[in-house]
Amino acid sequence: DSGVTQTPKHLITATGQRVTLRCSPRSGDLSVYWYQQSLDQGLQFLIQYYNGEERAKGNILERFSAQQFPDLHSELNLSSLELGDSALYFCASSPGGFSSYNEQFFGPGTRLTVL
Amino acid sequence: AQSVAQPEDQVNVAEGNPLTVKCTYSVSGNPYLFWYVQYPNRGLQFLLKYITGDNLVKGSYGFEAEFNKSQTSFHLKKPSALVSDSALYFCAVRDGPNSGNTPLVFGKGTRLSVIA
């Protein structure tokens, strides 16, 4: 158990809908990272927050947004969902940001299926 | 730009034999290198990392990796494979010190199958 929790574990929804994925980092970790894992694209970095502020952006679509709250948990919002958004979404946390050499600790993931 | 390549999609090895999972990288400066493992229906688990110092890094579950700067490689090794080592392995890299907040880049993964 990495100490990172993600809810829900599974999510099935329809095209055009909006969903929210939630992540609680390990105790004491200030950085939260979101990744998308799909069969054809591999593991893609989406976005990073550090202590409530956005710090780095990867291949995140404009339809997707995220935030980190004062208690350090984070939410990833996916809207106007398309079939191609079906994937595993991982949250990871670390004490520092990308500029440190800390390893990241990954949650169990949320499997999103868009029908 | 930084990148990482795992040239093998699949590696098969007999239980008890040594295993190697290959990784090569490209960064502009000195690299920070990581190996992660993903078991079915689980998140990624950290195995080991190279930051600086000794080129041979020892990690969890008996795994080790050798940093080779001239060949820009960071291959994962284990002297004696177990069936329970069967999983998906990811190599990741980022530029090291003084590179700012650049993200970690993951390889596409190598599926290791250890046959009893």
PDB file of C-alpha atoms in Angstrom:
ATOM      1  CA  ASP A   1       0.000   0.000   0.000  1.00  0.00           C
ATOM      2  CA  SER A   2       1.559   3.274  -1.188  1.00  0.00           C
ATOM      3  CA  GLY A   3      -0.513   5.516   1.089  1.00  0.00           C
ATOM      4  CA  VAL A   4      -2.072   7.284  -1.900  1.00  0.00           C
ATOM      5  CA  THR A   5      -5.815   6.768  -2.209  1.00  0.00           C
ATOM      6  CA  GLN A   6      -8.000   7.280  -5.250  1.00  0.00           C
ATOM      7  CA  THR A   7     -11.751   7.184  -5.645  1.00  0.00           C
ATOM      8  CA  PRO A   8     -13.712   5.809  -7.315  1.00  0.00           C
ATOM      9  CA  LYS A   9     -11.981   2.622  -8.390  1.00  0.00           C
ATOM     10  CA  HIS A  10     -14.173   2.223 -11.459  1.00  0.00           C
ATOM     11  CA  LEU A  11     -16.310   4.700 -13.350  1.00  0.00           C
ATOM     12  CA  ILE A  12     -18.591   3.984 -16.276  1.00  0.00           C
ATOM     13  CA  THR A  13     -20.232   6.889 -18.020  1.00  0.00           C
ATOM     14  CA  ALA A  14     -21.501   8.055 -21.383  1.00  0.00           C
ATOM     15  CA  THR A  15     -20.011  10.308 -24.015  1.00  0.00           C
ATOM     16  CA  GLY A  16     -20.549  13.984 -23.358  1.00  0.00           C
ATOM     17  CA  GLN A  17     -20.699  13.554 -19.593  1.00  0.00           C
ATOM     18  CA  ARG A  18     -18.480  15.041 -16.891  1.00  0.00           C
ATOM     19  CA  VAL A  19     -16.751  13.125 -14.092  1.00  0.00           C
ATOM     20  CA  THR A  20     -14.546  13.958 -11.133  1.00  0.00           C
ATOM     21  CA  LEU A  21     -11.713  11.761  -9.922  1.00  0.00           C
ATOM     22  CA  ARG A  22     -10.372  12.230  -6.433  1.00  0.00           C
ATOM     23  CA  CYS A  23      -6.934  11.660  -4.954  1.00  0.00           C
ATOM     24  CA  SER A  24      -5.545  11.890  -1.431  1.00  0.00           C
ATOM     25  CA  PRO A  25      -1.730  11.992  -1.297  1.00  0.00           C
ATOM     26  CA  ARG A  26       0.496  10.308   1.245  1.00  0.00           C
ATOM     27  CA  SER A  27       0.644  12.090   4.556  1.00  0.00           C
ATOM     28  CA  GLY A  28       3.173  14.919   4.324  1.00  0.00           C
ATOM     29  CA  ASP A  29       3.501  14.891   0.538  1.00  0.00           C
ATOM     30  CA  LEU A  30       2.949  18.300  -1.028  1.00  0.00           C
ATOM     31  CA  SER A  31       3.015  17.330  -4.703  1.00  0.00           C
ATOM     32  CA  VAL A  32       0.256  15.553  -6.564  1.00  0.00           C
ATOM     33  CA  TYR A  33       0.651  14.316 -10.137  1.00  0.00           C
ATOM     34  CA  TRP A  34      -2.011  13.017 -12.494  1.00  0.00           C
ATOM     35  CA  TYR A  35      -1.268  10.472 -15.227  1.00  0.00           C
ATOM     36  CA  GLN A  36      -3.336   8.777 -17.891  1.00  0.00           C
ATOM     37  CA  GLN A  37      -2.498   5.212 -18.884  1.00  0.00           C
ATOM     38  CA  SER A  38      -3.930   3.786 -22.078  1.00  0.00           C
ATOM     39  CA  LEU A  39      -2.884   0.826 -24.192  1.00  0.00           C
ATOM     40  CA  ASP A  40      -1.843   2.879 -27.202  1.00  0.00           C
ATOM     41  CA  GLN A  41      -0.319   5.936 -25.465  1.00  0.00           C
ATOM     42  CA  GLY A  42       1.359   4.358 -22.461  1.00  0.00           C
ATOM     43  CA  LEU A  43       1.707   6.432 -19.307  1.00  0.00           C
ATOM     44  CA  GLN A  44       1.177  10.120 -20.025  1.00  0.00           C
ATOM     45  CA  PHE A  45       1.777  12.912 -17.545  1.00  0.00           C
ATOM     46  CA  LEU A  46      -1.182  15.268 -17.308  1.00  0.00           C
ATOM     47  CA  ILE A  47      -0.577  17.837 -14.593  1.00  0.00           C
ATOM     48  CA  GLN A  48       1.231  18.488 -11.318  1.00  0.00           C
ATOM     49  CA  TYR A  49       0.227  20.517  -8.278  1.00  0.00           C
ATOM     50  CA  TYR A  50       2.505  21.518  -5.446  1.00  0.00           C
ATOM     51  CA  ASN A  51       0.990  22.803  -2.221  1.00  0.00           C
ATOM     52  CA  GLY A  52      -2.116  24.050  -3.980  1.00  0.00           C
ATOM     53  CA  GLU A  53      -0.467  25.604  -7.017  1.00  0.00           C
ATOM     54  CA  GLU A  54      -0.182  24.263 -10.536  1.00  0.00           C
ATOM     55  CA  ARG A  55       3.492  23.566 -11.230  1.00  0.00           C
ATOM     56  CA  ALA A  56       3.721  21.622 -14.476  1.00  0.00           C
ATOM     57  CA  LYS A  57       1.445  20.736 -17.327  1.00  0.00           C
ATOM     58  CA  GLY A  58       1.806  17.822 -19.677  1.00  0.00           C
ATOM     59  CA  ASN A  59      -0.471  16.430 -22.337  1.00  0.00           C
ATOM     60  CA  ILE A  60      -3.655  17.555 -20.675  1.00  0.00           C
ATOM     61  CA  LEU A  61      -6.630  18.342 -22.882  1.00  0.00           C
ATOM     62  CA  GLU A  62      -8.530  21.597 -22.483  1.00  0.00           C
ATOM     63  CA  ARG A  63     -11.591  19.539 -21.529  1.00  0.00           C
ATOM     64  CA  PHE A  64      -9.676  18.338 -18.465  1.00  0.00           C
ATOM     65  CA  SER A  65      -8.883  20.392 -15.398  1.00  0.00           C
ATOM     66  CA  ALA A  66      -7.545  19.763 -11.934  1.00  0.00           C
ATOM     67  CA  GLN A  67      -7.085  21.448  -8.613  1.00  0.00           C
ATOM     68  CA  GLN A  68      -5.433  20.819  -5.277  1.00  0.00           C
ATOM     69  CA  PHE A  69      -7.261  21.857  -2.151  1.00  0.00           C
ATOM     70  CA  PRO A  70      -5.885  23.286   1.129  1.00  0.00           C
ATOM     71  CA  ASP A  71      -5.956  19.819   2.712  1.00  0.00           C
ATOM     72  CA  LEU A  72      -3.752  18.720  -0.255  1.00  0.00           C
ATOM     73  CA  HIS A  73      -6.223  16.326  -1.806  1.00  0.00           C
ATOM     74  CA  SER A  74      -6.696  16.776  -5.519  1.00  0.00           C
ATOM     75  CA  GLU A  75      -9.472  16.363  -8.036  1.00  0.00           C
ATOM     76  CA  LEU A  76      -9.237  15.777 -11.759  1.00  0.00           C
ATOM     77  CA  ASN A  77     -12.283  16.909 -13.720  1.00  0.00           C
ATOM     78  CA  LEU A  78     -12.945  15.418 -17.131  1.00  0.00           C
ATOM     79  CA  SER A  79     -15.723  16.950 -19.212  1.00  0.00           C
ATOM     80  CA  SER A  80     -17.363  16.420 -22.596  1.00  0.00           C
ATOM     81  CA  LEU A  81     -16.096  12.883 -22.408  1.00  0.00           C
ATOM     82  CA  GLU A  82     -15.219  10.989 -25.561  1.00  0.00           C
ATOM     83  CA  LEU A  83     -14.710   7.289 -26.178  1.00  0.00           C
ATOM     84  CA  GLY A  84     -10.972   7.904 -26.403  1.00  0.00           C
ATOM     85  CA  ASP A  85     -10.862   9.170 -22.824  1.00  0.00           C
ATOM     86  CA  SER A  86     -11.393   5.630 -21.584  1.00  0.00           C
ATOM     87  CA  ALA A  87      -8.221   4.824 -19.658  1.00  0.00           C
ATOM     88  CA  LEU A  88      -6.680   4.264 -16.262  1.00  0.00           C
ATOM     89  CA  TYR A  89      -6.074   7.511 -14.423  1.00  0.00           C
ATOM     90  CA  PHE A  90      -3.375   7.486 -11.782  1.00  0.00           C
ATOM     91  CA  CYS A  91      -2.567   9.938  -9.095  1.00  0.00           C
ATOM     92  CA  ALA A  92       0.897  10.010  -7.558  1.00  0.00           C
ATOM     93  CA  SER A  93       2.432  12.037  -4.768  1.00  0.00           C
ATOM     94  CA  SER A  94       5.876  12.998  -3.543  1.00  0.00           C
ATOM     95  CA  PRO A  95       7.302  15.225  -0.818  1.00  0.00           C
ATOM     96  CA  GLY A  96       8.843  17.677  -3.281  1.00  0.00           C
ATOM     97  CA  GLY A  97       8.175  18.595  -6.848  1.00  0.00           C
ATOM     98  CA  PHE A  98       9.705  17.461 -10.107  1.00  0.00           C
ATOM     99  CA  SER A  99      12.805  19.529  -9.346  1.00  0.00           C
ATOM    100  CA  SER A 100      13.691  17.160  -6.527  1.00  0.00           C
ATOM    101  CA  TYR A 101      14.898  13.601  -6.917  1.00  0.00           C
ATOM    102  CA  ASN A 102      12.132  12.107  -4.827  1.00  0.00           C
ATOM    103  CA  GLU A 103      10.374   9.100  -6.208  1.00  0.00           C
ATOM    104  CA  GLN A 104       6.647   9.293  -6.753  1.00  0.00           C
ATOM    105  CA  PHE A 105       4.176   7.037  -4.971  1.00  0.00           C
ATOM    106  CA  PHE A 106       1.234   5.934  -7.068  1.00  0.00           C
ATOM    107  CA  GLY A 107      -2.356   5.299  -6.104  1.00  0.00           C
ATOM    108  CA  PRO A 108      -4.291   2.244  -7.317  1.00  0.00           C
ATOM    109  CA  GLY A 109      -5.898   4.201 -10.151  1.00  0.00           C
ATOM    110  CA  THR A 110      -9.399   4.923 -11.416  1.00  0.00           C
ATOM    111  CA  ARG A 111     -10.524   2.967 -14.436  1.00  0.00           C
ATOM    112  CA  LEU A 112     -12.738   5.171 -16.583  1.00  0.00           C
ATOM    113  CA  THR A 113     -14.922   3.616 -19.240  1.00  0.00           C
ATOM    114  CA  VAL A 114     -16.778   5.931 -21.605  1.00  0.00           C
ATOM    115  CA  LEU A 115     -19.600   4.241 -23.528  1.00  0.00           C
TER     116      LEU A 115
ATOM    117  CA  ALA B   1      13.921  17.191 -24.742  1.00  0.00           C
ATOM    118  CA  GLN B   2      14.183  14.172 -22.520  1.00  0.00           C
ATOM    119  CA  SER B   3      13.104  10.734 -23.666  1.00  0.00           C
ATOM    120  CA  VAL B   4      13.352   7.121 -22.631  1.00  0.00           C
ATOM    121  CA  ALA B   5      13.170   3.932 -24.661  1.00  0.00           C
ATOM    122  CA  GLN B   6      12.419   0.405 -23.607  1.00  0.00           C
ATOM    123  CA  PRO B   7      13.279  -1.556 -26.731  1.00  0.00           C
ATOM    124  CA  GLU B   8      11.531  -4.777 -25.738  1.00  0.00           C
ATOM    125  CA  ASP B   9       7.761  -4.982 -25.363  1.00  0.00           C
ATOM    126  CA  GLN B  10       8.064  -8.457 -23.825  1.00  0.00           C
ATOM    127  CA  VAL B  11      10.809 -10.382 -22.047  1.00  0.00           C
ATOM    128  CA  ASN B  12      10.444 -14.066 -21.258  1.00  0.00           C
ATOM    129  CA  VAL B  13      12.746 -15.809 -18.807  1.00  0.00           C
ATOM    130  CA  ALA B  14      12.769 -19.135 -16.994  1.00  0.00           C
ATOM    131  CA  GLU B  15      12.437 -19.132 -13.235  1.00  0.00           C
ATOM    132  CA  GLY B  16      15.851 -19.152 -11.576  1.00  0.00           C
ATOM    133  CA  ASN B  17      17.583 -17.581 -14.565  1.00  0.00           C
ATOM    134  CA  PRO B  18      18.957 -14.034 -14.529  1.00  0.00           C
ATOM    135  CA  LEU B  19      16.780 -11.356 -16.055  1.00  0.00           C
ATOM    136  CA  THR B  20      17.505  -8.047 -17.747  1.00  0.00           C
ATOM    137  CA  VAL B  21      15.011  -5.388 -18.773  1.00  0.00           C
ATOM    138  CA  LYS B  22      16.583  -2.759 -20.987  1.00  0.00           C
ATOM    139  CA  CYS B  23      16.253   1.010 -20.837  1.00  0.00           C
ATOM    140  CA  THR B  24      18.036   3.773 -22.704  1.00  0.00           C
ATOM    141  CA  TYR B  25      17.519   7.470 -22.201  1.00  0.00           C
ATOM    142  CA  SER B  26      18.217  10.905 -23.591  1.00  0.00           C
ATOM    143  CA  VAL B  27      18.531  14.060 -21.505  1.00  0.00           C
ATOM    144  CA  SER B  28      20.397  17.312 -21.935  1.00  0.00           C
ATOM    145  CA  GLY B  29      22.172  17.166 -18.598  1.00  0.00           C
ATOM    146  CA  ASN B  30      22.721  14.576 -15.908  1.00  0.00           C
ATOM    147  CA  PRO B  31      19.784  12.207 -15.511  1.00  0.00           C
ATOM    148  CA  TYR B  32      17.645  11.120 -12.636  1.00  0.00           C
ATOM    149  CA  LEU B  33      16.563   7.564 -13.490  1.00  0.00           C
ATOM    150  CA  PHE B  34      13.834   5.421 -11.977  1.00  0.00           C
ATOM    151  CA  TRP B  35      12.375   1.951 -12.333  1.00  0.00           C
ATOM    152  CA  TYR B  36       8.778   1.150 -11.432  1.00  0.00           C
ATOM    153  CA  VAL B  37       6.818  -2.097 -11.543  1.00  0.00           C
ATOM    154  CA  GLN B  38       3.094  -2.496 -12.160  1.00  0.00           C
ATOM    155  CA  TYR B  39       1.259  -5.654 -11.185  1.00  0.00           C
ATOM    156  CA  PRO B  40      -2.162  -6.383 -12.736  1.00  0.00           C
ATOM    157  CA  ASN B  41      -4.875  -3.992 -11.581  1.00  0.00           C
ATOM    158  CA  ARG B  42      -2.445  -2.090  -9.369  1.00  0.00           C
ATOM    159  CA  GLY B  43      -0.676   1.233  -9.432  1.00  0.00           C
ATOM    160  CA  LEU B  44       3.011   1.615 -10.155  1.00  0.00           C
ATOM    161  CA  GLN B  45       5.432   0.687  -7.379  1.00  0.00           C
ATOM    162  CA  PHE B  46       8.845   2.286  -7.026  1.00  0.00           C
ATOM    163  CA  LEU B  47      11.750  -0.174  -7.333  1.00  0.00           C
ATOM    164  CA  LEU B  48      14.924   1.909  -7.402  1.00  0.00           C
ATOM    165  CA  LYS B  49      16.504   5.121  -8.596  1.00  0.00           C
ATOM    166  CA  TYR B  50      19.817   6.536  -9.720  1.00  0.00           C
ATOM    167  CA  ILE B  51      20.580  10.090  -8.710  1.00  0.00           C
ATOM    168  CA  THR B  52      24.350  10.216  -8.407  1.00  0.00           C
ATOM    169  CA  GLY B  53      27.235   8.166  -7.083  1.00  0.00           C
ATOM    170  CA  ASP B  54      27.723   4.419  -7.484  1.00  0.00           C
ATOM    171  CA  ASN B  55      26.652   3.234 -10.923  1.00  0.00           C
ATOM    172  CA  LEU B  56      25.145   0.048  -9.498  1.00  0.00           C
ATOM    173  CA  VAL B  57      21.925   0.743  -7.663  1.00  0.00           C
ATOM    174  CA  LYS B  58      20.195  -1.845  -5.492  1.00  0.00           C
ATOM    175  CA  GLY B  59      16.457  -1.741  -4.965  1.00  0.00           C
ATOM    176  CA  SER B  60      13.457  -3.647  -3.728  1.00  0.00           C
ATOM    177  CA  TYR B  61      12.786  -7.379  -4.182  1.00  0.00           C
ATOM    178  CA  GLY B  62      16.394  -8.162  -5.156  1.00  0.00           C
ATOM    179  CA  PHE B  63      16.410  -5.933  -8.233  1.00  0.00           C
ATOM    180  CA  GLU B  64      19.358  -3.800  -9.227  1.00  0.00           C
ATOM    181  CA  ALA B  65      20.173  -1.494 -12.108  1.00  0.00           C
ATOM    182  CA  GLU B  66      23.377  -0.308 -13.662  1.00  0.00           C
ATOM    183  CA  PHE B  67      23.809   3.257 -14.835  1.00  0.00           C
ATOM    184  CA  ASN B  68      26.044   3.496 -17.891  1.00  0.00           C
ATOM    185  CA  LYS B  69      26.648   7.076 -18.921  1.00  0.00           C
ATOM    186  CA  SER B  70      28.575   6.318 -22.105  1.00  0.00           C
ATOM    187  CA  GLN B  71      25.827   4.046 -23.384  1.00  0.00           C
ATOM    188  CA  THR B  72      23.027   6.187 -21.868  1.00  0.00           C
ATOM    189  CA  SER B  73      21.495   3.073 -20.410  1.00  0.00           C
ATOM    190  CA  PHE B  74      19.944   2.025 -17.135  1.00  0.00           C
ATOM    191  CA  HIS B  75      19.141  -1.675 -17.448  1.00  0.00           C
ATOM    192  CA  LEU B  76      17.208  -3.452 -14.698  1.00  0.00           C
ATOM    193  CA  LYS B  77      18.605  -6.788 -13.548  1.00  0.00           C
ATOM    194  CA  LYS B  78      17.953  -9.596 -11.136  1.00  0.00           C
ATOM    195  CA  PRO B  79      20.261 -12.585 -10.626  1.00  0.00           C
ATOM    196  CA  SER B  80      17.495 -15.171 -10.222  1.00  0.00           C
ATOM    197  CA  ALA B  81      13.962 -14.562 -11.525  1.00  0.00           C
ATOM    198  CA  LEU B  82      10.822 -15.590  -9.664  1.00  0.00           C
ATOM    199  CA  VAL B  83       7.414 -16.313 -11.137  1.00  0.00           C
ATOM    200  CA  SER B  84       6.106 -13.535  -8.900  1.00  0.00           C
ATOM    201  CA  ASP B  85       8.340 -11.050 -10.756  1.00  0.00           C
ATOM    202  CA  SER B  86       6.000 -11.322 -13.751  1.00  0.00           C
ATOM    203  CA  ALA B  87       4.665  -7.803 -14.251  1.00  0.00           C
ATOM    204  CA  LEU B  88       4.964  -4.647 -16.343  1.00  0.00           C
ATOM    205  CA  TYR B  89       8.168  -2.679 -15.793  1.00  0.00           C
ATOM    206  CA  PHE B  90       8.599   1.020 -16.506  1.00  0.00           C
ATOM    207  CA  CYS B  91      11.774   3.018 -16.806  1.00  0.00           C
ATOM    208  CA  ALA B  92      11.501   6.773 -16.230  1.00  0.00           C
ATOM    209  CA  VAL B  93      13.886   9.684 -16.608  1.00  0.00           C
ATOM    210  CA  ARG B  94      14.121  13.368 -16.013  1.00  0.00           C
ATOM    211  CA  ASP B  95      16.867  15.915 -16.302  1.00  0.00           C
ATOM    212  CA  GLY B  96      18.734  16.217 -13.039  1.00  0.00           C
ATOM    213  CA  PRO B  97      19.929  19.238 -11.103  1.00  0.00           C
ATOM    214  CA  ASN B  98      19.323  22.757 -12.363  1.00  0.00           C
ATOM    215  CA  SER B  99      16.752  21.637 -14.909  1.00  0.00           C
ATOM    216  CA  GLY B 100      13.794  23.242 -13.232  1.00  0.00           C
ATOM    217  CA  ASN B 101      10.436  21.582 -12.863  1.00  0.00           C
ATOM    218  CA  THR B 102      10.590  19.252 -15.866  1.00  0.00           C
ATOM    219  CA  PRO B 103       8.283  16.249 -15.639  1.00  0.00           C
ATOM    220  CA  LEU B 104       9.251  12.630 -15.360  1.00  0.00           C
ATOM    221  CA  VAL B 105       9.063  10.837 -18.706  1.00  0.00           C
ATOM    222  CA  PHE B 106       8.111   7.160 -18.702  1.00  0.00           C
ATOM    223  CA  GLY B 107       8.985   4.489 -21.202  1.00  0.00           C
ATOM    224  CA  LYS B 108       6.225   2.437 -22.780  1.00  0.00           C
ATOM    225  CA  GLY B 109       6.860  -0.468 -20.452  1.00  0.00           C
ATOM    226  CA  THR B 110       8.245  -3.990 -20.799  1.00  0.00           C
ATOM    227  CA  ARG B 111       6.139  -6.961 -19.872  1.00  0.00           C
ATOM    228  CA  LEU B 112       8.214  -9.534 -18.018  1.00  0.00           C
ATOM    229  CA  SER B 113       6.996 -13.102 -17.995  1.00  0.00           C
ATOM    230  CA  VAL B 114       8.808 -15.585 -15.757  1.00  0.00           C
ATOM    231  CA  ILE B 115       8.021 -19.166 -16.636  1.00  0.00           C
ATOM    232  CA  ALA B 116       8.137 -21.913 -14.039  1.00  0.00           C
TER     233      ALA B 116
END
